[in-house]
Amino acid sequence: NSVAGRSKYNRIFTIQGVNFPDPRSQGSTRPQPHKMVMTSVAGHISGIDFKAPNNKWHACLDSDLFHAPLERTVNPNFIDLKMELEKQAKGAEMLILWLDCDMEGEAIAEEVQEICCTANRRLKPFVFRAKFSTVLPNEIARALNSLGRLDMKLVDAVNARQEIDLRIGAAFTRFQTRRYQNKYGLANVISYGPCQFPTLGFVVERWARIETFIPEQFFTIKFGMKDPDSTNGREINFQWKRNRLFDHICALALYQSTLQARVATVLGTEGRNQNKWRPTPLATVELQKRAAKYHRLPAEVTMDAAEKLYQNGYISYPRTETEIFKPEFDVRGAVEVFRNNPIWGQYARTLLDNNKFQQPRNGRNDDNAHPPITPVKSANPSEIPDVAQRKVYELVTKHFLACCSMDAKGQQTVVSVKMGTEQFTAKGLMVTEYNWLEIYKPYERWSAGQGILPNLVPGTTFEPSSLIFEGGSTAPPNYMSEVELISEMDKHKIGTDATIASHIKTIQEREYVVKRGQHFEPTKLGIALVEGYNSMGYQLNKPHLRAKMERQCNLVASGGLTKGNVVESVLKEMKDCFVKVEEEVGRLDTAFARHFSSVADQAELLQRGFSECKCGRNMDLKELPVQNGNGGRVNGGRSGQKLLCCDACKESFVLPSIGKFEAAEEACPQCNMQAVLQKQGNGYNGNDKKICPNCMNNNTESSVTVFKCPRCPDGLVRLKRPNAFGAYLLSCNSCTGAGKENGFSMWMPKAATKVEVCGEQYTCDCKKGGVTSLARKLKFTWKKGSVPPQMIGEEHLPMCALCDQDLKDFMGVRVP
């Protein structure tokens, strides 16, 4: 029976008298009755994120994210599920994990184990793992009789991939979005993902081939003869052995030589048997490719449909790389299930009763976790209400029955002739046994071409019925199709068989590509990103970086490497790349400018000559439009976002999203740009505040660590200036910020118009205030007349903010 749990999507099932050997008793094989309470989860219950305040976009430098501390938290949508697991765990004596038997399933199982064992510590020695691939009764019974333990190597591999993806993705996403979203009025976050970017790269590369394609004219000779055995005058077409030439004069000369020969001579007729091989067992990637090719189903739709078919017991687990049936798998028994099927029953009976059944041939891949995707329930497809599920079930069933069939057989005939100096060939095919092609209609067909060719005797001469000199030109490739994209991702190991579909969906949602029919075209945004990074020499769109990381994670799963080694190695390489990208960002700017009009050109003018730019010219106050990935306005709308635009230096500076604005009299002490007053109105109710548009749009925090935070283990104290018109501040990048109490902060004197962090040669080992590391000294520039004479001069520079007596006595600096 079942009852509702705290989570409305995850009911609680109780089964009495489940017989299996008690795994807590070593060596016991005698089945014993157990009361089993079961529930379900919906993917990962928890995930990793940066600890506050670094989970906020403006809390730290983007480069800090490569080493900022992380924490694992429960997904807010699954709080009720977590509480239900804790409740059930408290009354349990044993925990059996029935999660999907792949790496992701192993990681989810570990999350369930952590929640349950935290609620009931006595469970920890009695946590077992069930290994299964279908929900058939005999498979479940086998799993219960062979319970094992979690494979923590698989868990580490998943966690390594999660950490790497989070850190790299967050750093590049924040960097790209802050730099270009407002500048070009883009509607979405400009995200970067270690998998999605190579996926985009495949689409952009194909686009680039099309854009740079130069047609070439070619020439060919078409040769035809009347079939002497035909009563209706059928003409047999021959292919020129040279196929085509790009030299017009040479091709014309060869054509003239054939004309002068007048007759063709038969060189020979060759007949041979030919087979069209049946398909190999079905794995996830091949399922997605065939569903896209035969039914035009997007990969995401295919996987969603397959998952629901699996949950409802129609097919086996759909996320598998295996293309081999193990000897213990009863393939014939799986065909027997369809003996009385109203659609495929006759074909199944033919296989079983007429000695037509063949053991499926092996493919290349085997993940040693799941069998190939097979149908496990006989059903009439018309009884499945969902169209996508119906098509996927039909494809899986037909494919399986085709795997168990004989190869198609045919007789191919090849006729070769010579005319002058040139040779021509014609091919014909007669299909003698369709076999697996019968069940695979209309997906596959074996073209008979010109059918049976006449049996011409070598040495026979004849006049061609047609001899034509024809020209043409080469054509560019098509935009990348979904089948091709899936193939490229699988070939280069971009993502896993289970995540390929989601990566394709992501690049569409981010407006990096658009899908037209069955083909993908990159948007201006996608092209600008790829071109920009390529111009720096960092081909982040190429698959080799991700493929290398996937190989390393697989080594973690097999025990060849540790999680720590892989994470450290990959992040070091990508951080070096990120730092260089920041240094050469002008190349990325150029790529964006080539494809996008600045919003300054499209924004609506509100006030001309509003304030002065740092270059000395006047800036105009404008209002941003909202653009999509191709640079077009979203609904032609206005965003309400104000910005200042300088026509002279072609720069734009976004102002706060709320408030009214006036030009202030003062200039920014840091960059000399005229300040702006933010006043009450338009959603802002605070006091009048002076802001510098330039400093506000650029991160003014120093990237240099002054000293390690004495209050938290991972914090780094850095110099920043929250407001260009306020005082400088030394603060921890980890324990300070919104919602944090007792964080480490030291305000510098307001009399300092400029504070700089000195080089490594200027350090202090005073260890004041509990600081355990060396402290970088600071260089101060003071307002005239604001400090006593003894503080002016090089002998007092640089100064240690922790122990300098003058800072303490005269300027009131205190270590908190």
PDB file of C-alpha atoms in Angstrom, residues 521-708:
ATOM      1  CA  GLU A 521      22.460  28.538 -36.925  1.00  0.00           C
ATOM      2  CA  PRO A 522      24.644  30.596 -34.556  1.00  0.00           C
ATOM      3  CA  THR A 523      23.450  34.018 -33.445  1.00  0.00           C
ATOM      4  CA  LYS A 524      25.609  37.134 -33.412  1.00  0.00           C
ATOM      5  CA  LEU A 525      26.212  36.567 -29.715  1.00  0.00           C
ATOM      6  CA  GLY A 526      27.451  33.017 -30.217  1.00  0.00           C
ATOM      7  CA  ILE A 527      29.698  34.072 -33.116  1.00  0.00           C
ATOM      8  CA  ALA A 528      31.143  37.043 -31.180  1.00  0.00           C
ATOM      9  CA  LEU A 529      32.079  34.868 -28.203  1.00  0.00           C
ATOM     10  CA  VAL A 530      33.815  32.212 -30.283  1.00  0.00           C
ATOM     11  CA  GLU A 531      35.612  34.711 -32.517  1.00  0.00           C
ATOM     12  CA  GLY A 532      36.720  36.768 -29.519  1.00  0.00           C
ATOM     13  CA  TYR A 533      38.311  33.907 -27.629  1.00  0.00           C
ATOM     14  CA  ASN A 534      39.830  32.466 -30.803  1.00  0.00           C
ATOM     15  CA  SER A 535      41.475  35.806 -31.574  1.00  0.00           C
ATOM     16  CA  MET A 536      43.350  35.523 -28.256  1.00  0.00           C
ATOM     17  CA  GLY A 537      44.611  32.077 -29.171  1.00  0.00           C
ATOM     18  CA  TYR A 538      42.467  30.372 -26.518  1.00  0.00           C
ATOM     19  CA  GLN A 539      40.207  28.117 -28.520  1.00  0.00           C
ATOM     20  CA  LEU A 540      37.771  27.506 -25.683  1.00  0.00           C
ATOM     21  CA  ASN A 541      35.218  26.364 -28.236  1.00  0.00           C
ATOM     22  CA  LYS A 542      37.442  23.448 -29.232  1.00  0.00           C
ATOM     23  CA  PRO A 543      36.569  20.120 -27.639  1.00  0.00           C
ATOM     24  CA  HIS A 544      40.047  19.048 -26.513  1.00  0.00           C
ATOM     25  CA  LEU A 545      39.950  20.786 -23.113  1.00  0.00           C
ATOM     26  CA  ARG A 546      36.650  19.221 -22.127  1.00  0.00           C
ATOM     27  CA  ALA A 547      37.584  15.837 -23.562  1.00  0.00           C
ATOM     28  CA  LYS A 548      40.791  15.866 -21.503  1.00  0.00           C
ATOM     29  CA  MET A 549      38.840  16.667 -18.337  1.00  0.00           C
ATOM     30  CA  GLU A 550      36.323  13.899 -19.044  1.00  0.00           C
ATOM     31  CA  ARG A 551      39.167  11.421 -19.457  1.00  0.00           C
ATOM     32  CA  GLN A 552      40.606  12.484 -16.125  1.00  0.00           C
ATOM     33  CA  CYS A 553      37.221  12.133 -14.407  1.00  0.00           C
ATOM     34  CA  ASN A 554      36.879   8.658 -15.877  1.00  0.00           C
ATOM     35  CA  LEU A 555      40.273   7.841 -14.376  1.00  0.00           C
ATOM     36  CA  VAL A 556      38.931   9.000 -11.012  1.00  0.00           C
ATOM     37  CA  ALA A 557      35.978   6.642 -11.481  1.00  0.00           C
ATOM     38  CA  SER A 558      38.335   3.753 -12.216  1.00  0.00           C
ATOM     39  CA  GLY A 559      40.732   4.603  -9.396  1.00  0.00           C
ATOM     40  CA  GLY A 560      43.591   5.796 -11.613  1.00  0.00           C
ATOM     41  CA  LEU A 561      43.530   9.376 -10.266  1.00  0.00           C
ATOM     42  CA  THR A 562      42.166  11.120  -7.186  1.00  0.00           C
ATOM     43  CA  LYS A 563      39.508  13.803  -7.186  1.00  0.00           C
ATOM     44  CA  GLY A 564      41.861  16.339  -5.602  1.00  0.00           C
ATOM     45  CA  ASN A 565      44.569  15.870  -8.232  1.00  0.00           C
ATOM     46  CA  VAL A 566      42.148  16.266 -11.120  1.00  0.00           C
ATOM     47  CA  VAL A 567      40.388  19.333  -9.705  1.00  0.00           C
ATOM     48  CA  GLU A 568      43.684  21.063  -8.903  1.00  0.00           C
ATOM     49  CA  SER A 569      45.192  20.335 -12.318  1.00  0.00           C
ATOM     50  CA  VAL A 570      42.175  21.426 -14.382  1.00  0.00           C
ATOM     51  CA  LEU A 571      41.493  24.581 -12.365  1.00  0.00           C
ATOM     52  CA  LYS A 572      45.139  25.693 -12.529  1.00  0.00           C
ATOM     53  CA  GLU A 573      45.104  25.422 -16.315  1.00  0.00           C
ATOM     54  CA  MET A 574      41.774  27.247 -16.665  1.00  0.00           C
ATOM     55  CA  LYS A 575      42.670  29.978 -14.164  1.00  0.00           C
ATOM     56  CA  ASP A 576      45.845  30.765 -16.119  1.00  0.00           C
ATOM     57  CA  CYS A 577      43.678  30.991 -19.219  1.00  0.00           C
ATOM     58  CA  PHE A 578      41.154  33.230 -17.434  1.00  0.00           C
ATOM     59  CA  VAL A 579      43.808  35.666 -16.193  1.00  0.00           C
ATOM     60  CA  LYS A 580      45.207  36.007 -19.716  1.00  0.00           C
ATOM     61  CA  VAL A 581      41.696  36.559 -21.089  1.00  0.00           C
ATOM     62  CA  GLU A 582      41.243  39.447 -18.648  1.00  0.00           C
ATOM     63  CA  GLU A 583      44.544  40.920 -19.819  1.00  0.00           C
ATOM     64  CA  GLU A 584      43.643  40.639 -23.512  1.00  0.00           C
ATOM     65  CA  VAL A 585      39.941  41.441 -23.221  1.00  0.00           C
ATOM     66  CA  GLY A 586      40.290  44.114 -25.898  1.00  0.00           C
ATOM     67  CA  ARG A 587      40.228  41.356 -28.519  1.00  0.00           C
ATOM     68  CA  LEU A 588      36.902  40.121 -27.165  1.00  0.00           C
ATOM     69  CA  ASP A 589      35.622  43.714 -27.180  1.00  0.00           C
ATOM     70  CA  THR A 590      36.559  43.998 -30.852  1.00  0.00           C
ATOM     71  CA  ALA A 591      34.660  40.819 -31.718  1.00  0.00           C
ATOM     72  CA  PHE A 592      31.508  42.070 -29.979  1.00  0.00           C
ATOM     73  CA  ALA A 593      31.786  45.480 -31.638  1.00  0.00           C
ATOM     74  CA  ARG A 594      32.022  43.750 -35.023  1.00  0.00           C
ATOM     75  CA  HIS A 595      28.684  41.971 -34.567  1.00  0.00           C
ATOM     76  CA  PHE A 596      26.699  44.278 -32.260  1.00  0.00           C
ATOM     77  CA  SER A 597      25.764  47.902 -32.394  1.00  0.00           C
ATOM     78  CA  SER A 598      26.461  49.490 -29.042  1.00  0.00           C
ATOM     79  CA  VAL A 599      23.304  50.293 -27.144  1.00  0.00           C
ATOM     80  CA  ALA A 600      24.582  53.838 -27.136  1.00  0.00           C
ATOM     81  CA  ASP A 601      23.732  53.946 -30.845  1.00  0.00           C
ATOM     82  CA  GLN A 602      20.281  52.409 -30.318  1.00  0.00           C
ATOM     83  CA  ALA A 603      19.325  53.945 -26.970  1.00  0.00           C
ATOM     84  CA  GLU A 604      16.870  56.787 -26.746  1.00  0.00           C
ATOM     85  CA  LEU A 605      18.467  60.162 -26.033  1.00  0.00           C
ATOM     86  CA  LEU A 606      17.195  61.746 -22.798  1.00  0.00           C
ATOM     87  CA  GLN A 607      19.621  64.658 -22.293  1.00  0.00           C
ATOM     88  CA  ARG A 608      22.531  65.820 -24.431  1.00  0.00           C
ATOM     89  CA  GLY A 609      25.756  66.998 -22.719  1.00  0.00           C
ATOM     90  CA  PHE A 610      24.678  65.615 -19.335  1.00  0.00           C
ATOM     91  CA  SER A 611      28.162  65.384 -17.746  1.00  0.00           C
ATOM     92  CA  GLU A 612      31.876  65.253 -18.557  1.00  0.00           C
ATOM     93  CA  CYS A 613      33.716  62.024 -19.433  1.00  0.00           C
ATOM     94  CA  LYS A 614      37.187  61.194 -18.129  1.00  0.00           C
ATOM     95  CA  CYS A 615      38.468  62.008 -21.635  1.00  0.00           C
ATOM     96  CA  GLY A 616      37.233  65.620 -21.220  1.00  0.00           C
ATOM     97  CA  ARG A 617      34.340  65.426 -23.715  1.00  0.00           C
ATOM     98  CA  ASN A 618      30.649  65.658 -22.880  1.00  0.00           C
ATOM     99  CA  MET A 619      28.515  62.542 -22.335  1.00  0.00           C
ATOM    100  CA  ASP A 620      24.824  62.107 -23.191  1.00  0.00           C
ATOM    101  CA  LEU A 621      22.212  60.541 -20.896  1.00  0.00           C
ATOM    102  CA  LYS A 622      20.312  57.742 -22.679  1.00  0.00           C
ATOM    103  CA  GLU A 623      17.933  54.862 -21.950  1.00  0.00           C
ATOM    104  CA  LEU A 624      18.752  51.268 -22.897  1.00  0.00           C
ATOM    105  CA  PRO A 625      16.739  49.058 -25.230  1.00  0.00           C
ATOM    106  CA  VAL A 626      16.572  45.301 -24.663  1.00  0.00           C
ATOM    107  CA  GLN A 627      18.263  43.074 -27.292  1.00  0.00           C
ATOM    108  CA  ASN A 628      18.204  39.364 -28.039  1.00  0.00           C
ATOM    109  CA  GLY A 629      21.135  37.174 -29.072  1.00  0.00           C
ATOM    110  CA  ASN A 630      20.990  38.472 -32.666  1.00  0.00           C
ATOM    111  CA  GLY A 631      21.018  42.114 -31.647  1.00  0.00           C
ATOM    112  CA  GLY A 632      17.328  42.749 -32.287  1.00  0.00           C
ATOM    113  CA  ARG A 633      15.056  44.532 -29.839  1.00  0.00           C
ATOM    114  CA  VAL A 634      12.957  42.335 -27.579  1.00  0.00           C
ATOM    115  CA  ASN A 635       9.383  43.432 -28.292  1.00  0.00           C
ATOM    116  CA  GLY A 636      10.852  46.781 -29.306  1.00  0.00           C
ATOM    117  CA  GLY A 637      10.902  47.573 -25.592  1.00  0.00           C
ATOM    118  CA  ARG A 638      12.751  49.996 -23.340  1.00  0.00           C
ATOM    119  CA  SER A 639      14.447  48.652 -20.225  1.00  0.00           C
ATOM    120  CA  GLY A 640      14.234  51.749 -18.011  1.00  0.00           C
ATOM    121  CA  GLN A 641      18.006  51.408 -17.517  1.00  0.00           C
ATOM    122  CA  LYS A 642      19.909  54.713 -17.857  1.00  0.00           C
ATOM    123  CA  LEU A 643      23.450  55.083 -19.135  1.00  0.00           C
ATOM    124  CA  LEU A 644      25.960  57.783 -20.000  1.00  0.00           C
ATOM    125  CA  CYS A 645      27.486  57.613 -23.482  1.00  0.00           C
ATOM    126  CA  CYS A 646      30.641  59.332 -24.743  1.00  0.00           C
ATOM    127  CA  ASP A 647      30.800  59.692 -28.538  1.00  0.00           C
ATOM    128  CA  ALA A 648      34.485  60.609 -28.425  1.00  0.00           C
ATOM    129  CA  CYS A 649      35.911  57.524 -26.669  1.00  0.00           C
ATOM    130  CA  LYS A 650      32.965  55.243 -27.605  1.00  0.00           C
ATOM    131  CA  GLU A 651      32.396  54.161 -24.006  1.00  0.00           C
ATOM    132  CA  SER A 652      29.137  53.722 -22.115  1.00  0.00           C
ATOM    133  CA  PHE A 653      28.579  53.730 -18.347  1.00  0.00           C
ATOM    134  CA  VAL A 654      25.494  52.170 -16.812  1.00  0.00           C
ATOM    135  CA  LEU A 655      23.891  54.086 -13.945  1.00  0.00           C
ATOM    136  CA  PRO A 656      21.977  52.535 -11.008  1.00  0.00           C
ATOM    137  CA  SER A 657      18.623  51.063 -12.051  1.00  0.00           C
ATOM    138  CA  ILE A 658      16.628  53.302  -9.677  1.00  0.00           C
ATOM    139  CA  GLY A 659      16.709  57.011  -8.828  1.00  0.00           C
ATOM    140  CA  LYS A 660      16.879  60.319 -10.646  1.00  0.00           C
ATOM    141  CA  PHE A 661      20.220  61.743 -11.724  1.00  0.00           C
ATOM    142  CA  GLU A 662      21.982  65.124 -11.913  1.00  0.00           C
ATOM    143  CA  ALA A 663      25.539  66.053 -12.760  1.00  0.00           C
ATOM    144  CA  ALA A 664      27.599  66.840  -9.627  1.00  0.00           C
ATOM    145  CA  GLU A 665      30.204  69.599  -9.433  1.00  0.00           C
ATOM    146  CA  GLU A 666      33.041  67.357  -8.219  1.00  0.00           C
ATOM    147  CA  ALA A 667      35.208  65.013 -10.262  1.00  0.00           C
ATOM    148  CA  CYS A 668      36.085  61.508  -9.105  1.00  0.00           C
ATOM    149  CA  PRO A 669      39.369  61.580  -7.131  1.00  0.00           C
ATOM    150  CA  GLN A 670      40.380  58.241  -8.652  1.00  0.00           C
ATOM    151  CA  CYS A 671      39.682  58.597 -12.372  1.00  0.00           C
ATOM    152  CA  ASN A 672      38.796  62.287 -12.794  1.00  0.00           C
ATOM    153  CA  MET A 673      35.369  61.609 -14.335  1.00  0.00           C
ATOM    154  CA  GLN A 674      32.633  64.054 -13.377  1.00  0.00           C
ATOM    155  CA  ALA A 675      30.507  62.569 -10.594  1.00  0.00           C
ATOM    156  CA  VAL A 676      26.745  62.066 -10.767  1.00  0.00           C
ATOM    157  CA  LEU A 677      24.205  62.684  -8.004  1.00  0.00           C
ATOM    158  CA  GLN A 678      21.664  59.923  -7.383  1.00  0.00           C
ATOM    159  CA  LYS A 679      18.551  61.592  -5.994  1.00  0.00           C
ATOM    160  CA  GLN A 680      15.198  60.422  -4.662  1.00  0.00           C
ATOM    161  CA  GLY A 681      12.604  59.280  -7.173  1.00  0.00           C
ATOM    162  CA  ASN A 682      11.993  56.413  -9.597  1.00  0.00           C
ATOM    163  CA  GLY A 683      12.134  53.829  -6.808  1.00  0.00           C
ATOM    164  CA  TYR A 684      15.031  55.337  -4.804  1.00  0.00           C
ATOM    165  CA  ASN A 685      14.160  56.732  -1.353  1.00  0.00           C
ATOM    166  CA  GLY A 686      17.611  57.220   0.164  1.00  0.00           C
ATOM    167  CA  ASN A 687      19.722  60.325   0.672  1.00  0.00           C
ATOM    168  CA  ASP A 688      21.418  62.071  -2.219  1.00  0.00           C
ATOM    169  CA  LYS A 689      24.538  60.113  -3.120  1.00  0.00           C
ATOM    170  CA  LYS A 690      27.543  60.932  -5.270  1.00  0.00           C
ATOM    171  CA  ILE A 691      28.707  58.157  -7.567  1.00  0.00           C
ATOM    172  CA  CYS A 692      31.396  57.834 -10.217  1.00  0.00           C
ATOM    173  CA  PRO A 693      29.997  56.146 -13.358  1.00  0.00           C
ATOM    174  CA  ASN A 694      33.438  54.844 -14.340  1.00  0.00           C
ATOM    175  CA  CYS A 695      34.351  53.340 -10.963  1.00  0.00           C
ATOM    176  CA  MET A 696      30.859  51.919 -10.562  1.00  0.00           C
ATOM    177  CA  ASN A 697      31.158  50.037 -13.875  1.00  0.00           C
ATOM    178  CA  ASN A 698      34.618  48.694 -13.162  1.00  0.00           C
ATOM    179  CA  ASN A 699      35.674  46.512 -10.262  1.00  0.00           C
ATOM    180  CA  THR A 700      37.862  48.770  -8.070  1.00  0.00           C
ATOM    181  CA  GLU A 701      38.854  46.052  -5.623  1.00  0.00           C
ATOM    182  CA  SER A 702      42.547  45.203  -5.648  1.00  0.00           C
ATOM    183  CA  SER A 703      43.310  41.639  -6.703  1.00  0.00           C
ATOM    184  CA  VAL A 704      46.292  41.590  -4.320  1.00  0.00           C
ATOM    185  CA  THR A 705      45.872  39.984  -0.893  1.00  0.00           C
ATOM    186  CA  VAL A 706      47.084  42.319   1.873  1.00  0.00           C
ATOM    187  CA  PHE A 707      46.974  39.556   4.508  1.00  0.00           C
ATOM    188  CA  LYS A 708      44.998  36.435   5.384  1.00  0.00           C
TER     189      LYS A 708
END
